[in-house]
CSV table of C-alpha atoms in Angstrom, one decimal:
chain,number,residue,atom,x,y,z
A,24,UNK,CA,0.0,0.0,0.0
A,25,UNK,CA,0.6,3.7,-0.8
A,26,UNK,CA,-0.2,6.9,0.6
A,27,UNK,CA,-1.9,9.4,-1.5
A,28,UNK,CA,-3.0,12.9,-0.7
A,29,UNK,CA,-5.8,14.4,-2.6
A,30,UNK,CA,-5.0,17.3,-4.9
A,31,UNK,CA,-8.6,17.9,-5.6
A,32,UNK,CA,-12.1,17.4,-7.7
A,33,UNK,CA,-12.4,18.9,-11.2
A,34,UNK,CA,-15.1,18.5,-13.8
A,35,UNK,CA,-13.7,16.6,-16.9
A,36,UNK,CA,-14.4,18.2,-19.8
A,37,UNK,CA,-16.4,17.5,-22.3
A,38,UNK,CA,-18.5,14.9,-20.5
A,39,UNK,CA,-18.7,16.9,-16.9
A,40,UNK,CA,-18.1,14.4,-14.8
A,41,UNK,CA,-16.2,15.2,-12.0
A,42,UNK,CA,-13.0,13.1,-11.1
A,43,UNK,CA,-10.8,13.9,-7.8
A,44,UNK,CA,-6.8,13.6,-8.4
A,45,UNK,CA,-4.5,11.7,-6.0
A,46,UNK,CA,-1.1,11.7,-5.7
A,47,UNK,CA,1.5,9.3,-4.3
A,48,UNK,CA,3.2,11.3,-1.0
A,49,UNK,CA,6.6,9.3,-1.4
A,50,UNK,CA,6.2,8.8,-5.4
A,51,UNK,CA,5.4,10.5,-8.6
A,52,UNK,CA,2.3,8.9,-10.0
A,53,UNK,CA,-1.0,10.7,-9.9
A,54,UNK,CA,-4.5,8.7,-9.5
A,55,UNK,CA,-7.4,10.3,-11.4
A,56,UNK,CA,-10.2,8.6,-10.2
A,57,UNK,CA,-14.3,9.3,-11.7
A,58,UNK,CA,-16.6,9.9,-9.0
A,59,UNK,CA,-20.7,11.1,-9.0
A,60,UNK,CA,-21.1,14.9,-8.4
A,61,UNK,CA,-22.6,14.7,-4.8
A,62,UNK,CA,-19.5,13.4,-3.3
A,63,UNK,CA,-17.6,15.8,-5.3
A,64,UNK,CA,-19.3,18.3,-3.3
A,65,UNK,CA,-18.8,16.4,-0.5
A,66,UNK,CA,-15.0,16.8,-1.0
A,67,UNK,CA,-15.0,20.1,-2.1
A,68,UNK,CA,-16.8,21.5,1.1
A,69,UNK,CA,-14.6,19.6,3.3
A,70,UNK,CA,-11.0,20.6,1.2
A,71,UNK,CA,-12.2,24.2,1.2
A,72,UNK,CA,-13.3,24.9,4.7
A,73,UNK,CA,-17.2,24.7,4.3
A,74,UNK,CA,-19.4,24.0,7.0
A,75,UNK,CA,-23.1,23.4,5.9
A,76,UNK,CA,-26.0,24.5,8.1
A,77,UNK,CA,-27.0,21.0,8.3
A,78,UNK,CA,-24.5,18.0,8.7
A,79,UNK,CA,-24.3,16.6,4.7
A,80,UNK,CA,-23.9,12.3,4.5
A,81,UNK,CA,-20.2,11.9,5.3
A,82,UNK,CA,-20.4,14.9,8.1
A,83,UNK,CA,-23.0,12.6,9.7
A,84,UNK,CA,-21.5,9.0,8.8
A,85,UNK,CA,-18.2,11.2,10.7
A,86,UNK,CA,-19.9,11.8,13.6
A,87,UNK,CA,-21.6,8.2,14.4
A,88,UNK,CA,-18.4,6.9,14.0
A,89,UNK,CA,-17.0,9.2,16.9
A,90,UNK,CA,-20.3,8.8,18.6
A,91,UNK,CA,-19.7,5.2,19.0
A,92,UNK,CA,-16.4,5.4,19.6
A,93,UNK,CA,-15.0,3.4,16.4
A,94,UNK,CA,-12.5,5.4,14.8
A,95,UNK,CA,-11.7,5.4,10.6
A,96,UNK,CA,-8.3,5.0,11.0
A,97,UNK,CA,-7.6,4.5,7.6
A,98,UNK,CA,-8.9,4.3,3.7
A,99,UNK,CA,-7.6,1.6,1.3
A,100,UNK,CA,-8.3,1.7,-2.4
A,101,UNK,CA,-7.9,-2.1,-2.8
A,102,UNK,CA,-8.7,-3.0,-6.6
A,103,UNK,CA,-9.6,-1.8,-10.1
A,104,UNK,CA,-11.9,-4.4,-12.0
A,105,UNK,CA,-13.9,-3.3,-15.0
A,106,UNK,CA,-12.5,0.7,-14.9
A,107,UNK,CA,-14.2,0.7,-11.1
A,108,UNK,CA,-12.3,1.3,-7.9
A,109,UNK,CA,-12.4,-0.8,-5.1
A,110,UNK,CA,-11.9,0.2,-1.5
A,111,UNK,CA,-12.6,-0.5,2.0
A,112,UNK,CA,-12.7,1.7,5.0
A,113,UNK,CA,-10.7,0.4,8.4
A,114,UNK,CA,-12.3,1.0,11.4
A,115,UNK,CA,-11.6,1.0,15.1
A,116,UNK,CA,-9.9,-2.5,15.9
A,117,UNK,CA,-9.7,-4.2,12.7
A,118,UNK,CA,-13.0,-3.6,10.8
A,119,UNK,CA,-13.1,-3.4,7.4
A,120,UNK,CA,-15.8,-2.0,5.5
A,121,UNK,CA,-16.3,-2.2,1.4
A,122,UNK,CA,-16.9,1.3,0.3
A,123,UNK,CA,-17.2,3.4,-2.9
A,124,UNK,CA,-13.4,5.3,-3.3
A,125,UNK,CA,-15.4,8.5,-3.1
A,126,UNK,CA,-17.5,8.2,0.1
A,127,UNK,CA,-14.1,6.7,1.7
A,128,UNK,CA,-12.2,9.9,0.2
A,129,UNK,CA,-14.7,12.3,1.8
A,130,UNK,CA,-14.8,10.8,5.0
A,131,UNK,CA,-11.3,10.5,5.1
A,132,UNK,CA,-11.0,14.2,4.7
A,133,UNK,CA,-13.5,14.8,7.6
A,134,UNK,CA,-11.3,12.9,10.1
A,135,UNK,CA,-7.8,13.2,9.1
A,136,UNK,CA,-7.3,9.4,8.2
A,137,UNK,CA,-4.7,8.7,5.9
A,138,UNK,CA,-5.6,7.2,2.1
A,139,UNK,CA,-3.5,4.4,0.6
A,140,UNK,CA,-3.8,2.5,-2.4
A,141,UNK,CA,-2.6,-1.0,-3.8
A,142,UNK,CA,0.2,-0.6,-5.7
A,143,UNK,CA,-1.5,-2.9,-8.2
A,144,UNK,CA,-4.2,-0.3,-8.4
A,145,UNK,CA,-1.4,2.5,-8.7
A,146,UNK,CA,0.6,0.7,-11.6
A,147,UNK,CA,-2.1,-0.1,-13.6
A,148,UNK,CA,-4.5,3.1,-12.9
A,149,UNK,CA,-1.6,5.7,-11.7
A,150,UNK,CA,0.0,8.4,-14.2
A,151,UNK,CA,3.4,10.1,-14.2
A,152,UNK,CA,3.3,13.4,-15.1
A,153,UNK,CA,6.4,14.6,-17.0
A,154,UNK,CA,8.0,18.0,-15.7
A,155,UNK,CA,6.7,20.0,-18.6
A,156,UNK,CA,3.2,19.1,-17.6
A,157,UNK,CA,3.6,20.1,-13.7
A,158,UNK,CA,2.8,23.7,-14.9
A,159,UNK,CA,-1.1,22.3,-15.7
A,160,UNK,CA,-0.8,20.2,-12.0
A,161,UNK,CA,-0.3,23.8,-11.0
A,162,UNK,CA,-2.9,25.6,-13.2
A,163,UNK,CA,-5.3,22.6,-11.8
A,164,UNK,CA,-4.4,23.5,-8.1
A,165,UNK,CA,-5.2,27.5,-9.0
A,166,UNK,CA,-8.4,26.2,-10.8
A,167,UNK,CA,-9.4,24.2,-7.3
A,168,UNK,CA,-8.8,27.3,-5.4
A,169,UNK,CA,-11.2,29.2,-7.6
A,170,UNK,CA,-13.6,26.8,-7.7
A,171,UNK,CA,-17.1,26.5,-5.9
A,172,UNK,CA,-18.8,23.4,-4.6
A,173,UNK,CA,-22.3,24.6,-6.5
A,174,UNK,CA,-20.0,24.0,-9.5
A,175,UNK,CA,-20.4,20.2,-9.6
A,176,UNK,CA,-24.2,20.0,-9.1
A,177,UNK,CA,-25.3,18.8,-11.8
């Protein structure tokens, strides 16, 4: 296993649909993974600081894990079959929960637990990006600051 950190959520043009980007923390490759627009949001509001008046799905999945008292201590993105991602969340003592990459992502982002992924998944899925190209990794990361989470609804 690997740990990523997120970069971010952007819409891929032209068939909107939003993807969030990865990247290896002790590596070069990038994961671009396609996720639904709701937990783009999800992502969004948590990477940019926004609080909603009332506690959205992963806010609330967040808090009845603290409730009763069964930590996420980590994400794993475990497998790619058919062009979909794989990954379970690890709770508490041991747990291990199938989940949808994005739900896990957002959640992990609401507690601070640290996202890793197979290095199957990251050798078959993960890109390098060559130096010429970090100038549009960095034109993506102004984009992300720009952007709204009212952007990805759909």
């Amino acid at each position: 296993m690997r740990e990523l950190s997120v970069v971010g959520v952007r819409v891929e043009l032209p068939s909107n649909q939003p993807i969030v980007l990865l990247r290896e923390v002790d590596g070069d490759r990038y994961l671009p993974i396609w996720i639904g627009a709701v937990e783009a949001t999800a992502i969004a509001y948590e990477q940019q600081g926004v609080k909603p008046a009332r506690p959205l799905t992963h806010d609330l999945l967040r808090d009845i894990l603290a409730a009763v008292e069964a930590p996420l201590t980590a994400v794993e993105i475990t497998e790619l079959k058919d062009n979909v991602f794989y990954a379970d969340l690890l709770i508490g003592d041991g747990l291990r929960v199938s989940a949808r990459p994005s739900d896990s992502i957002a959640l992990a982002l609401r507690v601070g637990a640290p996202i890793r992924c197979a290095d199957e998944v990251l050798t078959e899925a993960g890109i390098v990006i060559p130096d010429e190209q970090e100038d549009e990794v960095e034109k993506f990361r102004e984009f992300l600051d720009q952007v709204r989470p009212e952007d990805f609804a759909g």
